[in-house]
Short mmCIF file of C-alpha atoms and ligand atoms in Angstrom, two decimals:
data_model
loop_
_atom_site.label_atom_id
_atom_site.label_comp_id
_atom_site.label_asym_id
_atom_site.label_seq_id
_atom_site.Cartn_x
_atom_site.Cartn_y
_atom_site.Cartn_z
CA UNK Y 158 10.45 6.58 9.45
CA UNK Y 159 6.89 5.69 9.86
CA UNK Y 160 5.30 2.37 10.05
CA UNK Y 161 2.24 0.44 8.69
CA UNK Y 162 0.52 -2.68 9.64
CA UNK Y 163 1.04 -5.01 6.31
CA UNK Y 164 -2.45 -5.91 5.77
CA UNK Y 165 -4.72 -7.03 8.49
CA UNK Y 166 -2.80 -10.23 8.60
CA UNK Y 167 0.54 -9.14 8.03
CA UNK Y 168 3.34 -7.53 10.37
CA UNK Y 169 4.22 -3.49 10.87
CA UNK Y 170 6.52 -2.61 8.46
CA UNK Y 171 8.44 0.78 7.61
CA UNK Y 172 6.72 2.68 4.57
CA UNK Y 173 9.65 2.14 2.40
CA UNK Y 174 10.50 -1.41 1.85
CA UNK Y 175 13.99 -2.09 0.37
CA UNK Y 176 13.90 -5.20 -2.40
CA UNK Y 177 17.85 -6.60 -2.53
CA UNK Y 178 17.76 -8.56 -5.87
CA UNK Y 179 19.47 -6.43 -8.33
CA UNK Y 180 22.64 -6.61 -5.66
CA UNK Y 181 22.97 -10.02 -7.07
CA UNK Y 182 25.03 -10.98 -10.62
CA UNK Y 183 22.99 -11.62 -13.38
CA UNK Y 184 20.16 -8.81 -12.88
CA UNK Y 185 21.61 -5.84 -13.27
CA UNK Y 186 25.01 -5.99 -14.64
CA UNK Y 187 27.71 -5.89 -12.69
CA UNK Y 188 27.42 -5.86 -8.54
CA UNK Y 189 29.66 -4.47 -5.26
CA UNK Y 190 29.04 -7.13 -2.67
CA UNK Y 191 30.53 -4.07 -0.13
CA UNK Y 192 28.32 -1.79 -1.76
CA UNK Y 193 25.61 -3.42 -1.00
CA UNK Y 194 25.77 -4.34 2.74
CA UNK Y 195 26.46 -1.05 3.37
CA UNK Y 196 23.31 -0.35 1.18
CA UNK Y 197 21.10 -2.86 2.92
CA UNK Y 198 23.19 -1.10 6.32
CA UNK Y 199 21.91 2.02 5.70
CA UNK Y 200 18.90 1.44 5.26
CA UNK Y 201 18.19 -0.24 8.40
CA UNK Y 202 19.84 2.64 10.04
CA UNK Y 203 17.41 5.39 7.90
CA UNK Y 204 14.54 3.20 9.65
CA UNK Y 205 13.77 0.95 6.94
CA UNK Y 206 12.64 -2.41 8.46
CA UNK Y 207 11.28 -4.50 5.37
CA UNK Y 208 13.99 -6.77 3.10
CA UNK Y 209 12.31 -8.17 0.16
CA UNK Y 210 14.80 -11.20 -1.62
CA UNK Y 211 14.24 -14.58 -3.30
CA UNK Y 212 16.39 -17.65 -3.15
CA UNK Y 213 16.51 -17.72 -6.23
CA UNK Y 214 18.46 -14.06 -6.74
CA UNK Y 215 21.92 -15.17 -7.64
CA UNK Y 216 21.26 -18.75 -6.73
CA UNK Y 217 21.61 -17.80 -2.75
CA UNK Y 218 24.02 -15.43 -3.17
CA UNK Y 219 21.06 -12.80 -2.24
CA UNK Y 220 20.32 -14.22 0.82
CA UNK Y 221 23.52 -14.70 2.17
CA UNK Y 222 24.15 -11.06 1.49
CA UNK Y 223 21.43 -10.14 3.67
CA UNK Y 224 22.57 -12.66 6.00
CA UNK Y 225 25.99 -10.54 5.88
CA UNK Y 226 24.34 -7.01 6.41
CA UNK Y 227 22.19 -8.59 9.50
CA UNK Y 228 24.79 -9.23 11.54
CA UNK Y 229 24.40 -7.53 14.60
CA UNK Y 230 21.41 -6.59 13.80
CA UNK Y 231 18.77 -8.01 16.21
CA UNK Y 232 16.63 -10.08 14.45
CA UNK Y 233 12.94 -9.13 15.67
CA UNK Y 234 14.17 -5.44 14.20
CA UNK Y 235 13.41 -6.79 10.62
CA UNK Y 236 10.61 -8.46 8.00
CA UNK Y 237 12.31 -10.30 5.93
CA UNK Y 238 10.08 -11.58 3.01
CA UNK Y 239 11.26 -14.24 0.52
CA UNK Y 240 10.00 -15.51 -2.35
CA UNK Y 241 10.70 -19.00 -3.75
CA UNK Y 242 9.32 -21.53 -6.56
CA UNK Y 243 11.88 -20.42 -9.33
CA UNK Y 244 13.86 -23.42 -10.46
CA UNK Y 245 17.66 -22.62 -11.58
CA UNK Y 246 20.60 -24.64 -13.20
CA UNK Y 247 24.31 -23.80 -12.81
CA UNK Y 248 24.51 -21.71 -16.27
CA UNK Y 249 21.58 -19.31 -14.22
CA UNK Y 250 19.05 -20.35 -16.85
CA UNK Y 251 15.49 -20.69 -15.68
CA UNK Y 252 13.64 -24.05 -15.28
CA UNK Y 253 9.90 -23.18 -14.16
CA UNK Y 254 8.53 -22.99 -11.24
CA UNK Y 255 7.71 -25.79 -8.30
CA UNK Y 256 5.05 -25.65 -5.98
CA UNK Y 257 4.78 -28.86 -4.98
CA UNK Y 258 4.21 -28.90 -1.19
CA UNK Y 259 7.48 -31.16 -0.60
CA UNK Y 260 9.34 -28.47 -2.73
CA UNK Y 261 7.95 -25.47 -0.55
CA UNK Y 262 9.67 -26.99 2.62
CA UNK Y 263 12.62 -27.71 0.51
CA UNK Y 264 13.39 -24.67 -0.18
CA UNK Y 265 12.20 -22.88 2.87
CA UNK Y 266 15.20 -25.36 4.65
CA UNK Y 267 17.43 -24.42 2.38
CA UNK Y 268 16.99 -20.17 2.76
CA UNK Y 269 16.84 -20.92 6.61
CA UNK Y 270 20.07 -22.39 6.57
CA UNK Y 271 21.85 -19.32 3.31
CA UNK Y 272 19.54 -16.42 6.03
CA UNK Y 273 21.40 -17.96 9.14
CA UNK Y 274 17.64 -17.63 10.75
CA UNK Y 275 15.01 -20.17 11.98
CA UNK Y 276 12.00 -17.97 10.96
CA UNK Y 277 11.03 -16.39 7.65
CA UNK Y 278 8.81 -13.41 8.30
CA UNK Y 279 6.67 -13.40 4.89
CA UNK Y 280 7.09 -16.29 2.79
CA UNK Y 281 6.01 -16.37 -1.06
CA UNK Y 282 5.70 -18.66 -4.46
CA UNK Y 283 7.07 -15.84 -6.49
CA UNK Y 284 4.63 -17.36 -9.09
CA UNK Y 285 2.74 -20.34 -10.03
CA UNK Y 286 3.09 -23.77 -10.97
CA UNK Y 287 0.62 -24.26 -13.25
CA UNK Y 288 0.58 -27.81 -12.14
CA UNK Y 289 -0.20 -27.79 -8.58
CA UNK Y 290 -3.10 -26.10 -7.13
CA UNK Y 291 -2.96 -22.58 -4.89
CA UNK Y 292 -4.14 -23.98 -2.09
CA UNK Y 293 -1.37 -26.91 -1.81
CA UNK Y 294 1.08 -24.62 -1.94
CA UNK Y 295 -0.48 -21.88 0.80
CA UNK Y 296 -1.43 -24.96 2.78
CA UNK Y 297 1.92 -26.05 2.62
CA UNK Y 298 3.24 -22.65 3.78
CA UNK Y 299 0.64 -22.44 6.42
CA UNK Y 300 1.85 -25.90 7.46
CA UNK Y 301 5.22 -24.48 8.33
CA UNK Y 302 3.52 -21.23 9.98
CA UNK Y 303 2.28 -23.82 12.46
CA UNK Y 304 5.35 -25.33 12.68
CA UNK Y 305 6.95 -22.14 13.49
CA UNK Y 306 9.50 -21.57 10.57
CA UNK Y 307 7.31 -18.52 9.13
CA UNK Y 308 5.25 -15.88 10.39
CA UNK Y 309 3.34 -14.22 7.87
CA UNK Y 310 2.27 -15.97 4.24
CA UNK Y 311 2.27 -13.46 0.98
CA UNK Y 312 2.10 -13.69 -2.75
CA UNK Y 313 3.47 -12.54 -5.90
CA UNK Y 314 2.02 -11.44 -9.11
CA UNK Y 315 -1.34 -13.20 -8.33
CA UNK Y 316 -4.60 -12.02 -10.02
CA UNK Y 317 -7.80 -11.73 -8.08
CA UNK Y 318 -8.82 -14.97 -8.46
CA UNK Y 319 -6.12 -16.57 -7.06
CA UNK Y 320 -6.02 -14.36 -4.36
CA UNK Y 321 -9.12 -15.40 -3.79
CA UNK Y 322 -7.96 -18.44 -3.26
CA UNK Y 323 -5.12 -18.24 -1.89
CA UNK Y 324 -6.92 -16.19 1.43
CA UNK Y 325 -9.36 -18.83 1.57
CA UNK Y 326 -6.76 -21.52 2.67
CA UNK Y 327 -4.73 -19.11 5.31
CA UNK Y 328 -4.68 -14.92 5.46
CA UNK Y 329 -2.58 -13.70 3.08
CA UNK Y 330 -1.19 -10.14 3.86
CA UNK Y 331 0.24 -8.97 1.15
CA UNK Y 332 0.88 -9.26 -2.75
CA UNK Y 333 3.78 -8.38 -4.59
CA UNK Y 334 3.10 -7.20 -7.81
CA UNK Y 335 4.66 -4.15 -9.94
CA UNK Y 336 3.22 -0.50 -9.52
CA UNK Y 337 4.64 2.58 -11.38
CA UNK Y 338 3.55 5.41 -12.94
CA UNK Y 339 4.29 3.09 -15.82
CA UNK Y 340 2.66 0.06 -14.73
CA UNK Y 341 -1.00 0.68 -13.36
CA UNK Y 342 -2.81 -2.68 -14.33
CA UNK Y 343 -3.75 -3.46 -10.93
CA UNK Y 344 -6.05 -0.73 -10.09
CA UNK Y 345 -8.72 -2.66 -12.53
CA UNK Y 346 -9.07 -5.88 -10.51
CA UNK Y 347 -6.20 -6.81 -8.63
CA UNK Y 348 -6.24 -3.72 -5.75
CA UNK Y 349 -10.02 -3.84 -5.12
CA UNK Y 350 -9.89 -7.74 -4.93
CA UNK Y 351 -6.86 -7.18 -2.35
CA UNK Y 352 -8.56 -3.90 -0.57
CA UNK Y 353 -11.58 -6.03 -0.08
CA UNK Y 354 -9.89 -8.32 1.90
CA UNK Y 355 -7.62 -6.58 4.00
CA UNK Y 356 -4.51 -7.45 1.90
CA UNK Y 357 -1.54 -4.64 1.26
CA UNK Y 358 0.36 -4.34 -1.96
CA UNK Y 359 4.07 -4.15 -1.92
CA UNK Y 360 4.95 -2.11 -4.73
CA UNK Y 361 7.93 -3.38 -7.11
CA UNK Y 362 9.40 -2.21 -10.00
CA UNK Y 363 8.39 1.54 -8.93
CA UNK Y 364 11.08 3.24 -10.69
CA UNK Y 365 10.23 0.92 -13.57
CA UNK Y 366 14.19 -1.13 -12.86
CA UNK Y 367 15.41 2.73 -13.46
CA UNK Y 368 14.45 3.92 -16.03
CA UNK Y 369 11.62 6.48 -14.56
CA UNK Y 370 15.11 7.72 -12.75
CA UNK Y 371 16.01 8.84 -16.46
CA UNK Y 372 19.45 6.68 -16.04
CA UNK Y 373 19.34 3.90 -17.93
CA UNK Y 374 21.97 1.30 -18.38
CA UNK Y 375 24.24 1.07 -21.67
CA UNK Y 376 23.15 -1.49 -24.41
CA UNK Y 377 27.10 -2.83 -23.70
CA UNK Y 378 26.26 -3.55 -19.98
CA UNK Y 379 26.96 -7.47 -19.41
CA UNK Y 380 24.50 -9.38 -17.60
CA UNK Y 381 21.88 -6.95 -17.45
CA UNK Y 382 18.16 -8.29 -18.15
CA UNK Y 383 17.45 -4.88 -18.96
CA UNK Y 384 19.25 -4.43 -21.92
CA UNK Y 385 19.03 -7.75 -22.91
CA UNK Y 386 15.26 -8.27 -22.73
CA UNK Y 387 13.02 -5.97 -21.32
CA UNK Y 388 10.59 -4.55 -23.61
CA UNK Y 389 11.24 -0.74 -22.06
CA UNK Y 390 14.59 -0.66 -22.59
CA UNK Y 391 14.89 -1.66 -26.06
CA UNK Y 392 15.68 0.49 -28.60
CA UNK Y 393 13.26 2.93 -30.23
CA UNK Y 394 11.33 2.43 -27.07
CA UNK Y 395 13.72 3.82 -24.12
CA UNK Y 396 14.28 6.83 -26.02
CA UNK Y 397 10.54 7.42 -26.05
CA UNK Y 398 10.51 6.35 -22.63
CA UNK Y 399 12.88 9.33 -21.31
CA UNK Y 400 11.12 11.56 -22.87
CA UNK Y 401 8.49 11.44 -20.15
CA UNK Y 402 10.87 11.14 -17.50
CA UNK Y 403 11.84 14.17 -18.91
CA UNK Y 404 8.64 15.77 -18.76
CA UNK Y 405 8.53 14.40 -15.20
CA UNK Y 406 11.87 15.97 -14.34
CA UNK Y 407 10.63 19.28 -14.95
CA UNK Y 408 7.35 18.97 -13.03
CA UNK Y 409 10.08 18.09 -10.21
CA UNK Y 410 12.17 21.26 -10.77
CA UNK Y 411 9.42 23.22 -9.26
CA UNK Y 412 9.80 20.81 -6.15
CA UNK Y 413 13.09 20.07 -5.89
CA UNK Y 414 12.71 16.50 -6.48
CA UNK Y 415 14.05 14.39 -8.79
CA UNK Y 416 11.99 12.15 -11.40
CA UNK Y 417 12.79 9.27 -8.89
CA UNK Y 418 11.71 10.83 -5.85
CA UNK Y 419 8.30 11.73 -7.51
CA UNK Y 420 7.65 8.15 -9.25
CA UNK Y 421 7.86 7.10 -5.66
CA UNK Y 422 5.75 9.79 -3.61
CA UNK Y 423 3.50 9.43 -6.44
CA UNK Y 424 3.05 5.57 -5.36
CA UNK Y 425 3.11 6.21 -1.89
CA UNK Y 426 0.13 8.54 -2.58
CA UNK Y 427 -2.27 5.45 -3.95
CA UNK Y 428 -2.97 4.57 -0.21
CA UNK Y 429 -1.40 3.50 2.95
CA UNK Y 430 -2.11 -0.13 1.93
CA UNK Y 431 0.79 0.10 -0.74
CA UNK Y 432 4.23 0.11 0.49
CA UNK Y 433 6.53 0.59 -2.20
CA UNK Y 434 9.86 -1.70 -2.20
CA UNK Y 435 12.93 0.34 -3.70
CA UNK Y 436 15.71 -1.35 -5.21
CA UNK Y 437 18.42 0.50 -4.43
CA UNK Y 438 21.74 -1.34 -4.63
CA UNK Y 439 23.91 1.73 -3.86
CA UNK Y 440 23.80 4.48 -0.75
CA UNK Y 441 23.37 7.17 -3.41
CA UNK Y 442 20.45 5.97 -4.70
CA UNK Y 443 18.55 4.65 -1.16
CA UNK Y 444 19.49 8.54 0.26
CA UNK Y 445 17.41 9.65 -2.93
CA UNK Y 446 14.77 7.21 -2.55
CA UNK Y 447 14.13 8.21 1.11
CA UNK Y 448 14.11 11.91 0.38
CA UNK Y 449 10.83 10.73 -1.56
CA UNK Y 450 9.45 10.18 1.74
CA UNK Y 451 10.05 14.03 2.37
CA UNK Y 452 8.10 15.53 -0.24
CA UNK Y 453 4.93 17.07 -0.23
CA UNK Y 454 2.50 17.17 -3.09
CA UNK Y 455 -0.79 18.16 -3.78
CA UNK Y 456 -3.69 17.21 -5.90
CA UNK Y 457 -2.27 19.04 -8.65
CA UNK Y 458 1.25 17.71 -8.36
CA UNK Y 459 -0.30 14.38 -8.47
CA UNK Y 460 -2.46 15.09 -11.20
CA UNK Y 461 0.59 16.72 -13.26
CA UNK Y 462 2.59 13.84 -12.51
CA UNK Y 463 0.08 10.90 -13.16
CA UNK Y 464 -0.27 12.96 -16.55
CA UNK Y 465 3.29 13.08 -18.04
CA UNK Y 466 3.82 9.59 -17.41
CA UNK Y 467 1.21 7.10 -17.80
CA UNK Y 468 0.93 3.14 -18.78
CA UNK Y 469 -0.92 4.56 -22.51
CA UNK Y 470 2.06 6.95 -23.51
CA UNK Y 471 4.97 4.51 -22.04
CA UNK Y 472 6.49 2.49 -25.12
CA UNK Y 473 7.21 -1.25 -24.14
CA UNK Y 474 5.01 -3.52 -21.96
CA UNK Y 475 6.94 -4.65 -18.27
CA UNK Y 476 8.40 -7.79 -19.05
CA UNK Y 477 9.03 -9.91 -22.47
CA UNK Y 478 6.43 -12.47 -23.80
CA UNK Y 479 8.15 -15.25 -21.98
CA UNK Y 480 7.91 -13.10 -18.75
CA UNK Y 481 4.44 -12.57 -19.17
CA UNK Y 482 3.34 -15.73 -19.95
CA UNK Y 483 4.68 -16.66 -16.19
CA UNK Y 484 2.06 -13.98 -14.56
CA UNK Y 485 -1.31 -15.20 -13.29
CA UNK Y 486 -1.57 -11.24 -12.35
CA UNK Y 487 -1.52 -11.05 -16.16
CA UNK Y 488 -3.51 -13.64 -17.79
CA UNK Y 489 -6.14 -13.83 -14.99
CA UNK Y 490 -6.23 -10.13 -13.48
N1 LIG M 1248 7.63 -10.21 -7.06
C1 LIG M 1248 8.25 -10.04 -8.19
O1 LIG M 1248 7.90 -10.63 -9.23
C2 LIG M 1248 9.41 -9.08 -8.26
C3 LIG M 1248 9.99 -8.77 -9.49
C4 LIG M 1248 11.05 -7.87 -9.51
C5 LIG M 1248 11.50 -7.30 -8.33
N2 LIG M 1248 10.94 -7.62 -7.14
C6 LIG M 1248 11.44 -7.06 -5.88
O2 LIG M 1248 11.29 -5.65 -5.89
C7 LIG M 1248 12.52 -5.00 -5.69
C8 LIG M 1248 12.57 -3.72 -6.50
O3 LIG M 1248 12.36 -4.00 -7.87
P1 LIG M 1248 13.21 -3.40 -9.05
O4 LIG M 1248 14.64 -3.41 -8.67
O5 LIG M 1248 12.87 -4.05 -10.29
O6 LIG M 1248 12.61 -1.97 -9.15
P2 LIG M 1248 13.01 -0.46 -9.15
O7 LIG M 1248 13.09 0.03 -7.76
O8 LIG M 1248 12.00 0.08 -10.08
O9 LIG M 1248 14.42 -0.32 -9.88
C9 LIG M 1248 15.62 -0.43 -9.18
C10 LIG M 1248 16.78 0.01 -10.06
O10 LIG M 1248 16.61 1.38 -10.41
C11 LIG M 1248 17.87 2.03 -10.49
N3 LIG M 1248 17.79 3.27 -9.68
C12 LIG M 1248 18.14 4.51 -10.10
N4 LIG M 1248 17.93 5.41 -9.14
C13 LIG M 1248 17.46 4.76 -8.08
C14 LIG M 1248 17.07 5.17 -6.78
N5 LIG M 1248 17.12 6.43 -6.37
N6 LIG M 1248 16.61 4.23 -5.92
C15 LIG M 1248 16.54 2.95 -6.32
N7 LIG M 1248 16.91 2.50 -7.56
C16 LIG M 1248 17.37 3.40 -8.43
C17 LIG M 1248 18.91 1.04 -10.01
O11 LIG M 1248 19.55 0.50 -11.16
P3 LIG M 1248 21.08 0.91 -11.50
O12 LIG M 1248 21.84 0.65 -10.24
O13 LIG M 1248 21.45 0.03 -12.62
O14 LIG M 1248 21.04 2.37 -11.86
C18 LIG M 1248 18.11 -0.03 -9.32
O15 LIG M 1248 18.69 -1.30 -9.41
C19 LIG M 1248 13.57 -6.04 -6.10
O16 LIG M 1248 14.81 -5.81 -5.47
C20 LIG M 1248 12.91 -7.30 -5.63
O17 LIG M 1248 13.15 -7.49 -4.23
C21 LIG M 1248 9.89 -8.50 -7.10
#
């Protein structure tokens, strides 16, 4: 597995990140705790170094599943980068965000404690609080970088602006934001306001939550924020959807690769400042994932590829009107 310095502030990571949060309840549908150690297992094993979670994925139940998988595992071998901000209640409903300073070391505490670690290695507000400004909360962050407690300070669905920002109070190295075939809107202004400043892009949502894999959860699955809300999946639009995953499947017939492999090598190929962050939840699906890295693909691949599946053919935007209205990425790109 090859490596890649995460921004010119940021640590070396492995070219394939692997992001843990659909291993918790309430994402995805239903979850294998076993499953997914050995997931996250593997994946250290296949060279992956980079484990992308939030505290607030399953209420802590994400982190202390990494915590799990990490045993034994020395803990200089791996970047773990955690976001934070998003406010729960017991029913799993959502309650804002807080980026209060005095919140930011709250939580950090708290995910030091669930992580079993006394160092986060990238530490993020997964979004804003539109009440308190971007520099309080990196200032608070780069408080506890001083203090020791985190290494490296990153954000999350940020538009250039607030990376601006953001990188004036501390170095930022690296924003994660979603990046498919699907999903380009941060070529506009977001990459060249990151690329400008030496700041990487970790790549989510690169399979588009599945559905560029062309399998696609049932509309019976329980607990699945797919089905129950995401624009892409709904009905009338998936369909439509997997018809260009179809077109995409065929393009990979002449490679041997499946729609999956080539939504990812097809990321991968946007520069070595985007590292895309897979999230498998099962060994099935990581061991197809990392045959992406495996591929080869020319201009014309790319070309044929960027073609059958692009953000102006896709039906459904990538998140409900609620979702969006939470992304600075969107409303100030
Ligand atoms: N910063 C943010 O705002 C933000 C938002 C969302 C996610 N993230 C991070 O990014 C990570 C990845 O995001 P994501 O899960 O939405 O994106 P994704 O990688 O596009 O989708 C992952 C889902 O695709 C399905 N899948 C099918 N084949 C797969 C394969 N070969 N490899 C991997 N997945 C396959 C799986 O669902 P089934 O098992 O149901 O088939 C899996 O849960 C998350 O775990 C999280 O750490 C960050």
């Amino acid at each position: 597995m090859q490596t890649v310095k995460l921004g010119a502030a940021g640590p070396e990571v492995s070219t394939l990140g692997l992001g843990c949060m659909g291993m918790s309840p309430g994402i995805y549908g239903p979850t294998d705790d076993a499953e997914s150690v050995a997931t996250i297992r593997a994946a250290i094993e296949a060279g992956i170094t980079s484990i992308d979670t939030g505290d607030f994925y399953g209420m802590g139940h994400n982190e202390m599943l990494i915590r799990r998988a990490l045993e034994g595992t020395p803990r200089s071998s791996v970047v773990i980068s955690v976001k934070f901000g998003a406010l729960r209640d017991p029913a799993g409903g959502w309650g804002g965000n807080d980026g209060r300073p005095q919140a930011v070391k709250n939580f950090l505490a708290y995910t030091l404690r669930r992580l079993g670690t006394d160092y986060v290695d990238i530490y993020r507000p997964a979004r804003l609080d539109p009440a308190v400004p971007i520099e309080d909360t990196i200032g608070a962050i780069a408080d506890m970088v001083r203090a020791g407690y985190v290494r490296h300070i990153g954000l999350s669905e940020a538009g250039a602006e607030t990376i601006r920002r953001a990188h004036a109070v501390h170095p930022i190295c690296d924003l994660q934001i979603e990046y498919s075939l699907m999903s380009r809107g941060i070529e506009t202004a977001i990459l060249p306001a990151t690329r400008q400043r030496g700041i990487a892009i970790t790549a989510y949502g690169v399979l588009s939550r599945g559905l560029l894999s062309g399998r696609v959860p049932s509309r019976e699955t329980k607990g699945d924020i797919r089905v129950i809300r995401m624009p892409r999946f709904a009905q009338g639009n998936v369909e439509q959807n997997l018809k260009l995953v179809e077109a995409l499947r065929l393009i990979g017939e002449q490679k041997d690769a499946t729609p999956a492999q080539l939504a990812v090598a097809w990321v991968r190929s946007r520069g070595r400042d985007i590292v895309p962050v897979i999230g498998a939840r099962r060994r099935e699906q990581l061991k197809e994932a990392l045959g992406a890295l495996e591929l080869s693909l020319d201009a014309g691949d790319l070309a044929r590829i960027a073609a059958a599946v692009s953000p102006d053919i896709t039906a459904g935007a990538r998140y409900d009107a609620v979702q969006m209205a939470h992304l600075d990425s969107e409303a100030h790109p």
